[in-house]
GROMACS .gro file of C-alpha atoms in nm:
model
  186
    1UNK     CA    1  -4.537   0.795  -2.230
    2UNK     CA    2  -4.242   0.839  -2.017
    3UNK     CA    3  -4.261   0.830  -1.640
    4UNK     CA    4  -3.915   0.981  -1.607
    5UNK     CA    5  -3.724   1.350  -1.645
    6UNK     CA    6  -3.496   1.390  -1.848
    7UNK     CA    7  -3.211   1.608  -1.630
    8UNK     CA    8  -2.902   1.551  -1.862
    9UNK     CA    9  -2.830   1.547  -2.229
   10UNK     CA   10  -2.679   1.156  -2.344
   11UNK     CA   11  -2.379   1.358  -2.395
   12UNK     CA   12  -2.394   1.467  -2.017
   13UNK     CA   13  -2.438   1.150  -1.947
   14UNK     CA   14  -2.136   0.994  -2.083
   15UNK     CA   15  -1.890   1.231  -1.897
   16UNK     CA   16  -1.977   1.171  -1.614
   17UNK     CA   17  -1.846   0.927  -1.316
   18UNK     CA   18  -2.134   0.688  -1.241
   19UNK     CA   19  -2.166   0.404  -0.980
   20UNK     CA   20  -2.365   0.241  -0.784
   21UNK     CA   21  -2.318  -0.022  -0.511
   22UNK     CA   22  -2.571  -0.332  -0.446
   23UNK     CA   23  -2.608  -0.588  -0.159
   24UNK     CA   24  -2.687  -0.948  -0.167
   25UNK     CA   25  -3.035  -0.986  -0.147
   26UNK     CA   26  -3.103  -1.217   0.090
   27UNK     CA   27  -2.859  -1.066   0.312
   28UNK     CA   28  -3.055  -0.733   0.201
   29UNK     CA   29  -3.423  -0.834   0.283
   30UNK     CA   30  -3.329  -0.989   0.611
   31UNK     CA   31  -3.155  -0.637   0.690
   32UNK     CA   32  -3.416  -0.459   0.507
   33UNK     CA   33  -3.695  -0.656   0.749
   34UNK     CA   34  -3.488  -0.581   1.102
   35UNK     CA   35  -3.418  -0.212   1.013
   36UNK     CA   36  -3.810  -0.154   0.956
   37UNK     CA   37  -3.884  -0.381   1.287
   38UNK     CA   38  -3.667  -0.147   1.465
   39UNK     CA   39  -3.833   0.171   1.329
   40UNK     CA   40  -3.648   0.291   1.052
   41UNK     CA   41  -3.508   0.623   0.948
   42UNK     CA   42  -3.840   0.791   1.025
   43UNK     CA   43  -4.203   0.756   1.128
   44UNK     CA   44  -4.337   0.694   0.832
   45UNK     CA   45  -4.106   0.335   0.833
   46UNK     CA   46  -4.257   0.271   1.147
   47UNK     CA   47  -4.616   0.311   1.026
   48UNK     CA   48  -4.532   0.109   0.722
   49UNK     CA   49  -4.342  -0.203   0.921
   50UNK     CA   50  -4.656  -0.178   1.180
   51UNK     CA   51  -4.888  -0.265   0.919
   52UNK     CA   52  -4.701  -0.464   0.683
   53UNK     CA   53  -4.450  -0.664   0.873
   54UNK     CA   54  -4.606  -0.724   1.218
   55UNK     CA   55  -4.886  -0.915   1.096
   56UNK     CA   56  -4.624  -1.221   1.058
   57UNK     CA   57  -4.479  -1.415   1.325
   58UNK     CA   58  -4.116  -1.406   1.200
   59UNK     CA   59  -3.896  -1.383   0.936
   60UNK     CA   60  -3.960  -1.642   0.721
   61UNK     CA   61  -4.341  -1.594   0.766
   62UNK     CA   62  -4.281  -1.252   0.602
   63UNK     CA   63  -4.073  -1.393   0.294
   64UNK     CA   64  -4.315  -1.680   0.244
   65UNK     CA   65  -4.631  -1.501   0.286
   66UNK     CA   66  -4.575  -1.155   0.286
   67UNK     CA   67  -4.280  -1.037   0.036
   68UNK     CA   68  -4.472  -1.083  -0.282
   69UNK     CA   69  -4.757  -0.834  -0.227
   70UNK     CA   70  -4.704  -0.552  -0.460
   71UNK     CA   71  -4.738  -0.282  -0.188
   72UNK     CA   72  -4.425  -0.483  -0.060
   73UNK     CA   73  -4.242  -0.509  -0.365
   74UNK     CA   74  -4.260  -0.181  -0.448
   75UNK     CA   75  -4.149  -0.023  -0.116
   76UNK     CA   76  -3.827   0.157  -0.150
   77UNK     CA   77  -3.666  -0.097   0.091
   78UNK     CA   78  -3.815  -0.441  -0.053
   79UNK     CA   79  -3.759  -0.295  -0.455
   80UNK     CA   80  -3.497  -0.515  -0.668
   81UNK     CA   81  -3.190  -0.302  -0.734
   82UNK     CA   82  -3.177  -0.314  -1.110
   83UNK     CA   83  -3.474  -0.085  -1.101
   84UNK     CA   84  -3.232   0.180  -0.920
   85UNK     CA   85  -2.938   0.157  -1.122
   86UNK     CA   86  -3.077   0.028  -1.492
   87UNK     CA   87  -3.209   0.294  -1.702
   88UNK     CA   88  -3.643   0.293  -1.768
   89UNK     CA   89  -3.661   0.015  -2.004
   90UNK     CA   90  -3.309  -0.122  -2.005
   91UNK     CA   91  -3.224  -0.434  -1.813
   92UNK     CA   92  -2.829  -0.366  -1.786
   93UNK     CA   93  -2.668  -0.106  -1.598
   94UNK     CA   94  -2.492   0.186  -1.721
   95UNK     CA   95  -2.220   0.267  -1.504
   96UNK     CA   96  -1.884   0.297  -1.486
   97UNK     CA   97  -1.836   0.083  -1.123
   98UNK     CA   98  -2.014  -0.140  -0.972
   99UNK     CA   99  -1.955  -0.128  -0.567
  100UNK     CA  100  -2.068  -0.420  -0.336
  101UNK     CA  101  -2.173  -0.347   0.039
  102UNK     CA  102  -2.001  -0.661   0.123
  103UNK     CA  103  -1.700  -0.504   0.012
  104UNK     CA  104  -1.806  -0.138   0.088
  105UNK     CA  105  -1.445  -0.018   0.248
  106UNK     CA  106  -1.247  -0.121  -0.032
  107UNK     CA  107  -1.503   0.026  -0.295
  108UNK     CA  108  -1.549   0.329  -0.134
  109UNK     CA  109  -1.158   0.372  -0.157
  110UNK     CA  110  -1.172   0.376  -0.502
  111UNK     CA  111  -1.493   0.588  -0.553
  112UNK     CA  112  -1.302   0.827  -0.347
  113UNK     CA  113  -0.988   0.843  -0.473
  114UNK     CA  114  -1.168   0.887  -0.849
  115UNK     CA  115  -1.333   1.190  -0.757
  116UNK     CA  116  -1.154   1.344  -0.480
  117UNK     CA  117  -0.857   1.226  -0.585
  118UNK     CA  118  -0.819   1.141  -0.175
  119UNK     CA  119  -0.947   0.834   0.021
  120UNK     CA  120  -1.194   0.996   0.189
  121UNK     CA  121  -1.309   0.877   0.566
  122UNK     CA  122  -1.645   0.614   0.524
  123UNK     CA  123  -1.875   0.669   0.920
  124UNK     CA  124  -2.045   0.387   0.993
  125UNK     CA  125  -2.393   0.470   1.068
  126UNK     CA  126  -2.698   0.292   1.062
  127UNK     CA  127  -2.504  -0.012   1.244
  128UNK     CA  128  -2.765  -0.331   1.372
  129UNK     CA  129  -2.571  -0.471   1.624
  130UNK     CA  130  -2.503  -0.852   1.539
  131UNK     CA  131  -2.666  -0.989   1.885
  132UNK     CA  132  -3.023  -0.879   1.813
  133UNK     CA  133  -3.045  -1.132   1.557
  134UNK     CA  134  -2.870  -1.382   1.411
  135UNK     CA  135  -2.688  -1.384   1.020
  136UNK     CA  136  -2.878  -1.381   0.700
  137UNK     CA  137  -2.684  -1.638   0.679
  138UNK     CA  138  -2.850  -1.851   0.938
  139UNK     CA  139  -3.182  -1.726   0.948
  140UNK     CA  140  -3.313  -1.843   0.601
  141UNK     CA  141  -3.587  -2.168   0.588
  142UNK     CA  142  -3.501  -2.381   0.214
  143UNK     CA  143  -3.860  -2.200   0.163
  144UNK     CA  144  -3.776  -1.838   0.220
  145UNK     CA  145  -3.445  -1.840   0.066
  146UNK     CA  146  -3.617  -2.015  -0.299
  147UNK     CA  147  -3.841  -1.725  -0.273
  148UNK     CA  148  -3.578  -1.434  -0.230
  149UNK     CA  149  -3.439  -1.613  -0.489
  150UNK     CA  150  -3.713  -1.647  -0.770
  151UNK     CA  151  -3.856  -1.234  -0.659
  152UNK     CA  152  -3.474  -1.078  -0.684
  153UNK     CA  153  -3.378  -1.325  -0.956
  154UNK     CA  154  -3.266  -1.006  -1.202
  155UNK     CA  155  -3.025  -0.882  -0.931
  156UNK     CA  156  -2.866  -1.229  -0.854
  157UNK     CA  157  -2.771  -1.240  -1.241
  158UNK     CA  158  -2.695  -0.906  -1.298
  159UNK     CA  159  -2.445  -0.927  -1.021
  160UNK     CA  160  -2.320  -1.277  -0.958
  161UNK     CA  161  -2.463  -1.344  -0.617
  162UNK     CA  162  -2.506  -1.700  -0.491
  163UNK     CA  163  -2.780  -1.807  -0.265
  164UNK     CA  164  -2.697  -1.750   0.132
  165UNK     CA  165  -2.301  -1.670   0.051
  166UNK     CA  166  -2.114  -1.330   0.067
  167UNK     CA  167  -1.904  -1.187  -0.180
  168UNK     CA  168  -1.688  -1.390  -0.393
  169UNK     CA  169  -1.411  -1.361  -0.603
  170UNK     CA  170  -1.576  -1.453  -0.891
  171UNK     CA  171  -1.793  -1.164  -0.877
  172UNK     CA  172  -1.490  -0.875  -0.828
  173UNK     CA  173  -1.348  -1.045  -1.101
  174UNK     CA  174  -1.657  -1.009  -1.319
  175UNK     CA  175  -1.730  -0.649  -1.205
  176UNK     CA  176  -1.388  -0.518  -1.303
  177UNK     CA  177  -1.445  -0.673  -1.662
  178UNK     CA  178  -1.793  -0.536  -1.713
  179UNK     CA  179  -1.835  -0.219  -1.487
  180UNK     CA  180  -1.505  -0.059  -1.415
  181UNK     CA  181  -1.433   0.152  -1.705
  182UNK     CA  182  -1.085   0.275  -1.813
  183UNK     CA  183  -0.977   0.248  -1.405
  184UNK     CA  184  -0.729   0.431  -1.323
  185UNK     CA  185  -0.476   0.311  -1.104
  186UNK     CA  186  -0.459   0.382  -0.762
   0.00000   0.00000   0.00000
C-alpha cells in the first residue's frame, strides 16, 4: 500500500526543474536543537522542545541520550534528509541540483537564474546570532558526534559530508557530476 499521492504523471515529472538543498548534519542537529530551545517558528515547537529537549542538561546529553527516540527521529526537524528529497522506496535522489546551505548564496544564484532567468535577492531570516552559542564545530563530545554520525549515516554518503567540517570541494565537485543536469551556463 502506498502512503503517498501521486500529484504528477512520470512524464510530469521529468520536465520539470527539481532541487533540493541539504545541510551538514551535525552542523544541522546542533542548529536544529538551538532553534527549538529558542522557540521555534511556532507554539507548537515550543511545546515539543519543552518536553523533548529540556529534560537534558545540554547538548551532548540530547545527542547521546535523547536523539535516537523515534518520536525524535521522526520530528520534521531531527528527520534525515534523504527521506525529503529521495522518492518512497528509493535511496537516491532524483533531482536535477543538489544545493548546500553551506554554500546557499552561490546555489541560490543558480536556482535563480534557471528559473527566473534573474538572480533573484536571497533575505536572511531565521538568523541565530553566533554569540548565543558556540560552532557546531566546537560544541560536539567524540560521543555525540559518532552518534550524529551512525543516525544520519545515509545523508553523509549521499552527499559527501565529513564529520565536524563544512563544505568541501570535493563535494561541489561531486554534485556537479551527479546532480546538475545539462547546466546551463550562467
Amino acid at each position: 500500500m502506498k502512503d503517498y499521492q501521486v500529484i504528477f504523471t512520470e512524464e510530469e515529472f521529468d520536465l520539470f526543474f527539481k532541487f533540493s538543498f541539504v545541510r551538514n548534519p551535525w552542523d544541522k542537529v546542533f542548529s536544529a536543537y538551538h532553534f527549538l530551545l529558542q522557540g521555534g517558528y511556532q507554539g507548537y515547537n515550543r511545546e515539543w522542545a519543552m518536553k523533548h529537549l529540556t529534560p537534558y542538561r545540554d547538548f551532548n546529553d540530547f545527542v547521546s541520550n535523547g536523539l535516537h527516540r523515534k518520536e525524535v527521529r521522526r520530528y520534521i526537524h531531527f528527520r534525515p534528509q534523504f527521506e525529503f528529497i529521495c522518492l518512497p522506496g528509493e535511496t537516491e535522489p532524483h533531482l536535477d541540483y543538489l544545493g548546500f546551505f553551506e554554500n546557499l548564496t552561490q546555489d541560490f544564484k543558480y536556482i535563480s537564474n534557471r528559473i527566473y532567468g534573474q538572480t533573484i535577492p536571497l533575505e536572511h531570516r531565521n538568523k541565530t546570532s553566533s554569540t548565543e552559542h558556540e560552532s557546531f564545530l566546537e560544541a560536539y563530545s567524540e560521543i555525540s558526534r559518532r552518534i550524529v554520525s551512525e543516525l544520519y549515516g545515509r545523508d553523509i554518503e549521499l552527499f559527501g559530508y565529513q564529520p565536524l567540517q563544512t563544505l568541501t570541494e570535493q563535494q561541489l565537485i561531486a554534485r556537479d557530476s551527479s546532480y546538475v543536469k545539462n547546466r546551463p551556463a550562467l
